PDB file of C-alpha atoms in Angstrom:
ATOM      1  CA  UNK A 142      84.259  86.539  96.272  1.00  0.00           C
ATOM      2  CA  UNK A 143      83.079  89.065  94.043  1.00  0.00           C
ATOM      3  CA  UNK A 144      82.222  86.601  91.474  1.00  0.00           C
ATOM      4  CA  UNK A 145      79.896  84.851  94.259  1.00  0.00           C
ATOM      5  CA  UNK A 146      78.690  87.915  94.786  1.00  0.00           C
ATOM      6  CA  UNK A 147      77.386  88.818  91.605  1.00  0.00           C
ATOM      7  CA  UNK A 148      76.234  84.680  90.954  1.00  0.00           C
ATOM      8  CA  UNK A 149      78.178  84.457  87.409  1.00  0.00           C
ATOM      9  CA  UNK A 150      82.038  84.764  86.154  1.00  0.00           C
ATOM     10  CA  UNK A 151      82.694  86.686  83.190  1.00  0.00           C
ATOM     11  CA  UNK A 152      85.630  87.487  81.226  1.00  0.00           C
ATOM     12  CA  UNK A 153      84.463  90.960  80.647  1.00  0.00           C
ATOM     13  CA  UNK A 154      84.411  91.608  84.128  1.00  0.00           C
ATOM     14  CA  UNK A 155      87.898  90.869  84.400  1.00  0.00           C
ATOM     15  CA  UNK A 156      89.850  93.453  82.333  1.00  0.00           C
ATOM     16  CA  UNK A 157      93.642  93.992  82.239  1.00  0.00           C
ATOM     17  CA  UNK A 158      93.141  97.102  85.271  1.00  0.00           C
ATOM     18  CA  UNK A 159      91.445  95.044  87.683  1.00  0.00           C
ATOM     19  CA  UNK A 160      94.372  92.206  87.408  1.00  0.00           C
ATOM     20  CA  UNK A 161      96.945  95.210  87.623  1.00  0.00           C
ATOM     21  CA  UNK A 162      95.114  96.322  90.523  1.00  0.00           C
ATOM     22  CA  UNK A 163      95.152  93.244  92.117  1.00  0.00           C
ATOM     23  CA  UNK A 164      98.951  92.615  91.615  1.00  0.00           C
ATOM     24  CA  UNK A 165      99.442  95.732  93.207  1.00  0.00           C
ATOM     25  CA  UNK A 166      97.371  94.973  96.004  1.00  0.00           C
ATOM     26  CA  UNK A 167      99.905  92.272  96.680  1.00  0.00           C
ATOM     27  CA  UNK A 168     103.022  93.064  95.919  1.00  0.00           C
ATOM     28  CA  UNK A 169     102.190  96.710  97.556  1.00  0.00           C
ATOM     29  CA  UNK A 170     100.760  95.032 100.591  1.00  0.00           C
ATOM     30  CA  UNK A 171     103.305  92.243 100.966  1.00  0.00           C
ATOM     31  CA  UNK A 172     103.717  88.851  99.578  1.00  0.00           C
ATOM     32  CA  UNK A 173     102.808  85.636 101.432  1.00  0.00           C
ATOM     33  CA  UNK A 174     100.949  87.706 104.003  1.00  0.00           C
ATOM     34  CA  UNK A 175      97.192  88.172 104.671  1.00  0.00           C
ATOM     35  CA  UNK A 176      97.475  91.573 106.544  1.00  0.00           C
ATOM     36  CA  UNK A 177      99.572  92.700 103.955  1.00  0.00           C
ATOM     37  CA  UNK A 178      96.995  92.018 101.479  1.00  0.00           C
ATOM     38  CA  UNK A 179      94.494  93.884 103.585  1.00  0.00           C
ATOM     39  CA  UNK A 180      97.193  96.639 103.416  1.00  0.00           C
ATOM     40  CA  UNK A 181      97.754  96.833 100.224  1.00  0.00           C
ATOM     41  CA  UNK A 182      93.902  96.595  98.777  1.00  0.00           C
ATOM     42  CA  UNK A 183      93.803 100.167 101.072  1.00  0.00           C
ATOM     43  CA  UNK A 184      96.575 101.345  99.621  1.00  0.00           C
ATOM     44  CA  UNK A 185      95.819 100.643  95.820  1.00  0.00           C
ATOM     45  CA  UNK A 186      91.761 101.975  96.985  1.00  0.00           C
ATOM     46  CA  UNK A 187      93.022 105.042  98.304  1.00  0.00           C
ATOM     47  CA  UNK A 188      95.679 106.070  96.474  1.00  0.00           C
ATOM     48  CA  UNK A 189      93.403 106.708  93.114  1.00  0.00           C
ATOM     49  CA  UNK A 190      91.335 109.022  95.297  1.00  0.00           C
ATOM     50  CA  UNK A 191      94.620 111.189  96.825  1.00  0.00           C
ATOM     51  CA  UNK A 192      95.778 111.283  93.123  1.00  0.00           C
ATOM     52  CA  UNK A 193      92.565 112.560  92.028  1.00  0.00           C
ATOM     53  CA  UNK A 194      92.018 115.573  95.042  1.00  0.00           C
ATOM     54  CA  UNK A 195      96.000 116.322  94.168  1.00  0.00           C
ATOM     55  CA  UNK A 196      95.588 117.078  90.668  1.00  0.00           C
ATOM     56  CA  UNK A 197      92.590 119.037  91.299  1.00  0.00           C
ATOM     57  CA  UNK A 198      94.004 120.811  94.041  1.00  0.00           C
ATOM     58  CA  UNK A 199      96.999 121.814  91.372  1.00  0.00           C
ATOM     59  CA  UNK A 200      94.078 121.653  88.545  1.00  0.00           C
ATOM     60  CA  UNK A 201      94.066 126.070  88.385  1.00  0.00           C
ATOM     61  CA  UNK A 202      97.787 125.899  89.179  1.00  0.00           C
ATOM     62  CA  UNK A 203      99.909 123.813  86.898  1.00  0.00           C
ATOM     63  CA  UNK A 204      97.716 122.484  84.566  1.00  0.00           C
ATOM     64  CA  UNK A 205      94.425 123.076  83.194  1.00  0.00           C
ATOM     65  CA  UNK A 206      91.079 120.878  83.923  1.00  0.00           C
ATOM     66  CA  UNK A 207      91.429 119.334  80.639  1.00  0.00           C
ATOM     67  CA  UNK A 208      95.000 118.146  81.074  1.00  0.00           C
ATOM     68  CA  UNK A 209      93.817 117.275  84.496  1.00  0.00           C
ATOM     69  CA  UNK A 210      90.980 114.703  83.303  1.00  0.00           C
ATOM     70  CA  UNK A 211      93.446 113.202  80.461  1.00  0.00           C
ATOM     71  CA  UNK A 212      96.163 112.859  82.869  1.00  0.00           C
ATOM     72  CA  UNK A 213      94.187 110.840  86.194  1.00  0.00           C
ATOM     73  CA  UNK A 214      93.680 107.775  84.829  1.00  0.00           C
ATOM     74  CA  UNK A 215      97.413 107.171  82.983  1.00  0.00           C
ATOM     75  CA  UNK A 216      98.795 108.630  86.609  1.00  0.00           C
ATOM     76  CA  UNK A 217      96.864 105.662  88.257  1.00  0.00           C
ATOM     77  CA  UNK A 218      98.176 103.261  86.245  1.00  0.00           C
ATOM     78  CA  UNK A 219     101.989 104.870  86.350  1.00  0.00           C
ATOM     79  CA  UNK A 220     102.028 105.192  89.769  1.00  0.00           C
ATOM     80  CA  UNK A 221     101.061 101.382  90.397  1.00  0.00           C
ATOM     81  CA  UNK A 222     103.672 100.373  87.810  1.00  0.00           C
ATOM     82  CA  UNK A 223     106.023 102.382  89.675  1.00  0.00           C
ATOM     83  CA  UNK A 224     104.779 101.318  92.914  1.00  0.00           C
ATOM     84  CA  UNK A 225     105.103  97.955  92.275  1.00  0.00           C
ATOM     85  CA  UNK A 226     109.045  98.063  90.759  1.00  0.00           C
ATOM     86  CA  UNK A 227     109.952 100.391  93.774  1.00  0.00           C
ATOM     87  CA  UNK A 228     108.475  97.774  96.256  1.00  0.00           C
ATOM     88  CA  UNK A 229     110.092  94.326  94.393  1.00  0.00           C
ATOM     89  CA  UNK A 230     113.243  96.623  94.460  1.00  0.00           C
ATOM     90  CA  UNK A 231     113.953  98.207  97.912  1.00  0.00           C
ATOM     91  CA  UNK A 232     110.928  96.460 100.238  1.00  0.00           C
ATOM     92  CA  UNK A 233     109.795  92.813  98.760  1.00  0.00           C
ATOM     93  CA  UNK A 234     107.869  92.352 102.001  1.00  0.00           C
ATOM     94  CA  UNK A 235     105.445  95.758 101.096  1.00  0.00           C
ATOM     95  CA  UNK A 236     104.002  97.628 103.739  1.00  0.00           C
ATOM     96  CA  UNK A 237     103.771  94.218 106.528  1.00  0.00           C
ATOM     97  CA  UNK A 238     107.165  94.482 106.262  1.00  0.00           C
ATOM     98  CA  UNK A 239     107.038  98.378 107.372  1.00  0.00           C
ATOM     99  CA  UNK A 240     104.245  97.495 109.601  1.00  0.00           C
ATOM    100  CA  UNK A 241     106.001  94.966 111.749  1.00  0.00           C
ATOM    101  CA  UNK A 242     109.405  97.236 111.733  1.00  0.00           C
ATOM    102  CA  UNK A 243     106.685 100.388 113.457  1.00  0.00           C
ATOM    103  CA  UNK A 244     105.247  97.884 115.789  1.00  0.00           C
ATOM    104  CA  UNK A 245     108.473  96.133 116.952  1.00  0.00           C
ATOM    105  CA  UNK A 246     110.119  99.677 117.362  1.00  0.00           C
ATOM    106  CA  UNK A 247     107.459 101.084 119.392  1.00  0.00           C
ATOM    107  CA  UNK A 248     107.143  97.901 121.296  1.00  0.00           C
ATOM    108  CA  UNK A 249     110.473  98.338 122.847  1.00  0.00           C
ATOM    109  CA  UNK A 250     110.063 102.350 122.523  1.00  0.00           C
ATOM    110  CA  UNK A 251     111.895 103.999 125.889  1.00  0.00           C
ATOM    111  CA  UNK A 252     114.487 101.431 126.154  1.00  0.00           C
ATOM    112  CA  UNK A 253     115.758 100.661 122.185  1.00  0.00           C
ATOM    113  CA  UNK A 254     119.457 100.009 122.824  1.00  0.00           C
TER     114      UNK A 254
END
């Protein structure tokens, strides 16, 4: 899609981030699943931006704001790395998986025997 987007494909475009980001996005969000590829691209989006207002929140505290801007974008890319070994490990499914355990408990809520 993005490539129609923008009318031409080009390797450049394409660096080694963007295909980490969009492994991520799946494995995160669950494989073999659409809604947990919608799940995960929020998840990979918004999890650069909560890293970003945490270490500035702690930017005075723990480190300083030079150590802060070194630090974001290796944090990004640890956390997916992390992210993505934790979720093959203990949840292979992602966050459908999590999602459909919420929905089914809440479905049967009062009377869960």
């Amino acid at each position: 899609l993005y490539t129609y987007y923008l009318g031409i494909a080009n390797y450049e475009q394409f660096q080694i981030g963007v295909s980490i980001d969009y492994l991520a996005m799946i494995i995160i969000g669950g494989l073999g699943s659409v809604l947990g590829s919608i799940f995960g691209a929020f998840f990979v989006t918004l999890l650069p931006i909560v890293i970003r207002y945490v270490m500035e929140a702690f930017s005075g505290v723990l480190f300083s704001d030079a150590t802060v801007r070194n630090l974001i974008p290796a944090l990004r890319l640890t956390l997916f790395g992390a992210l993505i070994i934790v979720f093959l490990m203990l949840e292979p499914e992602g966050l459908n998986r999590l999602w459909r355990n919420i929905r089914s408990y809440f479905r049967v809520w009062p009377f869960a025997y």
